C-alpha cells in the first residue's frame, strides 16, 4: 500500500489526515521541484489555497488531484490509475529518499 499521511496543521488545510492506495495503482512517481503553488489548480473541493503559500486538499481540473504542498521544492507527483485521484502532489521531507523508496517498492511488487 501507498500511505500518504497528512501531518500537523496540514490536516486542517487539506481536510484529510490519510490517503491509502494499492501499489498496483501507482503508475509513476517523479520529483517536481518546479511545481507552482500559484493561482490556479482547478476547482477546490474541499481544501485550502493561499497563492504562493499553500495548496492543500482536493482539486478538480478535468481530473481529480490531491495537493498538500507549501514548499514546492520538496514536491513529489504520484500518478494513479483506477483510483478516485488521478494525481497526488505531496510535499515530503526528503524527495530523493522518498522517491527511491517508492520506486524500490514498485519494483518489488
PDB file of C-alpha atoms in Angstrom:
ATOM      1  CA  UNK A   1       0.000   0.000   0.000  1.00  0.00           C
ATOM      2  CA  UNK A   2       0.979   3.583  -0.638  1.00  0.00           C
ATOM      3  CA  UNK A   3       0.089   5.507   2.504  1.00  0.00           C
ATOM      4  CA  UNK A   4       0.106   9.310   2.433  1.00  0.00           C
ATOM      5  CA  UNK A   5      -0.003  10.808   5.938  1.00  0.00           C
ATOM      6  CA  UNK A   6      -1.011  14.441   6.163  1.00  0.00           C
ATOM      7  CA  UNK A   7       0.674  15.864   9.250  1.00  0.00           C
ATOM      8  CA  UNK A   8       0.336  18.806  11.580  1.00  0.00           C
ATOM      9  CA  UNK A   9      -1.779  21.790  10.617  1.00  0.00           C
ATOM     10  CA  UNK A  10      -1.876  20.471   7.052  1.00  0.00           C
ATOM     11  CA  UNK A  11      -4.639  18.092   8.201  1.00  0.00           C
ATOM     12  CA  UNK A  12      -6.880  21.108   8.731  1.00  0.00           C
ATOM     13  CA  UNK A  13      -5.798  22.768   5.474  1.00  0.00           C
ATOM     14  CA  UNK A  14      -6.276  19.613   3.357  1.00  0.00           C
ATOM     15  CA  UNK A  15      -9.292  18.346   5.305  1.00  0.00           C
ATOM     16  CA  UNK A  16      -7.715  14.888   5.228  1.00  0.00           C
ATOM     17  CA  UNK A  17      -5.335  13.052   7.512  1.00  0.00           C
ATOM     18  CA  UNK A  18      -4.523   9.957   5.476  1.00  0.00           C
ATOM     19  CA  UNK A  19      -4.851   8.559   1.962  1.00  0.00           C
ATOM     20  CA  UNK A  20      -4.179   4.924   1.058  1.00  0.00           C
ATOM     21  CA  UNK A  21      -3.820   3.307  -2.362  1.00  0.00           C
ATOM     22  CA  UNK A  22      -2.664  -0.115  -3.531  1.00  0.00           C
ATOM     23  CA  UNK A  23       0.837  -0.012  -5.010  1.00  0.00           C
ATOM     24  CA  UNK A  24      -0.610  -1.593  -8.148  1.00  0.00           C
ATOM     25  CA  UNK A  25      -2.478   1.703  -8.787  1.00  0.00           C
ATOM     26  CA  UNK A  26       0.751   3.755  -8.878  1.00  0.00           C
ATOM     27  CA  UNK A  27       1.802   4.410 -12.478  1.00  0.00           C
ATOM     28  CA  UNK A  28       4.548   6.969 -11.978  1.00  0.00           C
ATOM     29  CA  UNK A  29       6.341   8.863  -9.230  1.00  0.00           C
ATOM     30  CA  UNK A  30       8.521  11.866 -10.060  1.00  0.00           C
ATOM     31  CA  UNK A  31      10.110  14.733  -8.170  1.00  0.00           C
ATOM     32  CA  UNK A  32       8.538  18.051  -9.145  1.00  0.00           C
ATOM     33  CA  UNK A  33      10.631  20.814  -7.524  1.00  0.00           C
ATOM     34  CA  UNK A  34       9.339  23.231 -10.178  1.00  0.00           C
ATOM     35  CA  UNK A  35       5.736  22.773  -9.005  1.00  0.00           C
ATOM     36  CA  UNK A  36       3.963  26.071  -8.596  1.00  0.00           C
ATOM     37  CA  UNK A  37       1.679  26.894  -5.719  1.00  0.00           C
ATOM     38  CA  UNK A  38       0.415  29.942  -7.592  1.00  0.00           C
ATOM     39  CA  UNK A  39      -3.084  30.831  -8.682  1.00  0.00           C
ATOM     40  CA  UNK A  40      -4.925  28.006 -10.455  1.00  0.00           C
ATOM     41  CA  UNK A  41      -5.075  24.296  -9.665  1.00  0.00           C
ATOM     42  CA  UNK A  42      -8.723  23.694 -10.506  1.00  0.00           C
ATOM     43  CA  UNK A  43     -11.931  23.835  -8.536  1.00  0.00           C
ATOM     44  CA  UNK A  44     -11.208  23.388  -4.828  1.00  0.00           C
ATOM     45  CA  UNK A  45     -13.493  20.658  -3.450  1.00  0.00           C
ATOM     46  CA  UNK A  46     -12.683  20.995  -0.410  1.00  0.00           C
ATOM     47  CA  UNK A  47      -9.328  22.410   0.504  1.00  0.00           C
ATOM     48  CA  UNK A  48      -7.195  25.481   1.042  1.00  0.00           C
ATOM     49  CA  UNK A  49      -5.364  27.685  -1.430  1.00  0.00           C
ATOM     50  CA  UNK A  50      -3.302  30.682  -0.417  1.00  0.00           C
ATOM     51  CA  UNK A  51      -1.330  31.563  -3.594  1.00  0.00           C
ATOM     52  CA  UNK A  52       2.403  31.293  -3.010  1.00  0.00           C
ATOM     53  CA  UNK A  53       1.851  29.849   0.480  1.00  0.00           C
ATOM     54  CA  UNK A  54      -0.048  26.539   0.387  1.00  0.00           C
ATOM     55  CA  UNK A  55      -2.186  24.329  -1.823  1.00  0.00           C
ATOM     56  CA  UNK A  56      -3.942  21.574   0.134  1.00  0.00           C
ATOM     57  CA  UNK A  57      -6.959  19.391  -0.433  1.00  0.00           C
ATOM     58  CA  UNK A  58      -8.954  18.064  -3.359  1.00  0.00           C
ATOM     59  CA  UNK A  59      -8.968  19.873  -6.704  1.00  0.00           C
ATOM     60  CA  UNK A  60     -10.756  19.161  -9.975  1.00  0.00           C
ATOM     61  CA  UNK A  61      -9.381  20.400 -13.291  1.00  0.00           C
ATOM     62  CA  UNK A  62     -10.608  17.773 -15.750  1.00  0.00           C
ATOM     63  CA  UNK A  63      -9.127  15.189 -13.370  1.00  0.00           C
ATOM     64  CA  UNK A  64      -9.157  14.756  -9.594  1.00  0.00           C
ATOM     65  CA  UNK A  65      -5.952  15.832  -7.852  1.00  0.00           C
ATOM     66  CA  UNK A  66      -4.934  15.851  -4.205  1.00  0.00           C
ATOM     67  CA  UNK A  67      -2.498  18.539  -3.083  1.00  0.00           C
ATOM     68  CA  UNK A  68      -0.525  19.033   0.110  1.00  0.00           C
ATOM     69  CA  UNK A  69       2.285  21.441  -0.796  1.00  0.00           C
ATOM     70  CA  UNK A  70       3.725  24.522   0.865  1.00  0.00           C
ATOM     71  CA  UNK A  71       7.424  24.106  -0.076  1.00  0.00           C
ATOM     72  CA  UNK A  72       7.286  23.355  -3.786  1.00  0.00           C
ATOM     73  CA  UNK A  73      10.930  22.260  -3.946  1.00  0.00           C
ATOM     74  CA  UNK A  74      10.000  19.150  -1.897  1.00  0.00           C
ATOM     75  CA  UNK A  75       7.098  18.049  -4.114  1.00  0.00           C
ATOM     76  CA  UNK A  76       6.505  14.568  -5.492  1.00  0.00           C
ATOM     77  CA  UNK A  77       3.908  13.928  -8.179  1.00  0.00           C
ATOM     78  CA  UNK A  78       2.311  10.496  -7.974  1.00  0.00           C
ATOM     79  CA  UNK A  79       0.206   9.356 -10.934  1.00  0.00           C
ATOM     80  CA  UNK A  80      -2.514   6.840 -10.102  1.00  0.00           C
ATOM     81  CA  UNK A  81      -4.675   4.581 -12.248  1.00  0.00           C
ATOM     82  CA  UNK A  82      -8.147   3.367 -11.327  1.00  0.00           C
ATOM     83  CA  UNK A  83      -8.443   5.445  -8.153  1.00  0.00           C
ATOM     84  CA  UNK A  84     -10.528   8.476  -7.218  1.00  0.00           C
ATOM     85  CA  UNK A  85      -7.494  10.734  -7.565  1.00  0.00           C
ATOM     86  CA  UNK A  86      -5.605  10.784 -10.850  1.00  0.00           C
ATOM     87  CA  UNK A  87      -2.608  12.566  -9.316  1.00  0.00           C
ATOM     88  CA  UNK A  88      -1.224  13.379  -5.905  1.00  0.00           C
ATOM     89  CA  UNK A  89       1.069  16.347  -5.353  1.00  0.00           C
ATOM     90  CA  UNK A  90       2.637  15.916  -1.936  1.00  0.00           C
ATOM     91  CA  UNK A  91       5.404  17.659  -0.084  1.00  0.00           C
ATOM     92  CA  UNK A  92       7.858  15.297   1.593  1.00  0.00           C
ATOM     93  CA  UNK A  93      10.809  15.916   3.896  1.00  0.00           C
ATOM     94  CA  UNK A  94      13.387  14.322   1.569  1.00  0.00           C
ATOM     95  CA  UNK A  95      12.159  13.976  -2.033  1.00  0.00           C
ATOM     96  CA  UNK A  96      15.168  11.958  -3.236  1.00  0.00           C
ATOM     97  CA  UNK A  97      14.939   9.393  -0.440  1.00  0.00           C
ATOM     98  CA  UNK A  98      11.156   9.104  -0.691  1.00  0.00           C
ATOM     99  CA  UNK A  99      11.344   8.730  -4.467  1.00  0.00           C
ATOM    100  CA  UNK A 100      13.932   5.937  -4.153  1.00  0.00           C
ATOM    101  CA  UNK A 101      11.851   4.124  -1.521  1.00  0.00           C
ATOM    102  CA  UNK A 102       8.700   4.323  -3.641  1.00  0.00           C
ATOM    103  CA  UNK A 103      10.483   3.184  -6.781  1.00  0.00           C
ATOM    104  CA  UNK A 104      12.012   0.244  -4.885  1.00  0.00           C
ATOM    105  CA  UNK A 105       8.576  -0.754  -3.520  1.00  0.00           C
ATOM    106  CA  UNK A 106       7.077  -0.526  -7.008  1.00  0.00           C
ATOM    107  CA  UNK A 107       9.876  -2.647  -8.494  1.00  0.00           C
ATOM    108  CA  UNK A 108       9.422  -5.298  -5.791  1.00  0.00           C
ATOM    109  CA  UNK A 109       5.708  -5.831  -6.440  1.00  0.00           C
TER     110      UNK A 109
END
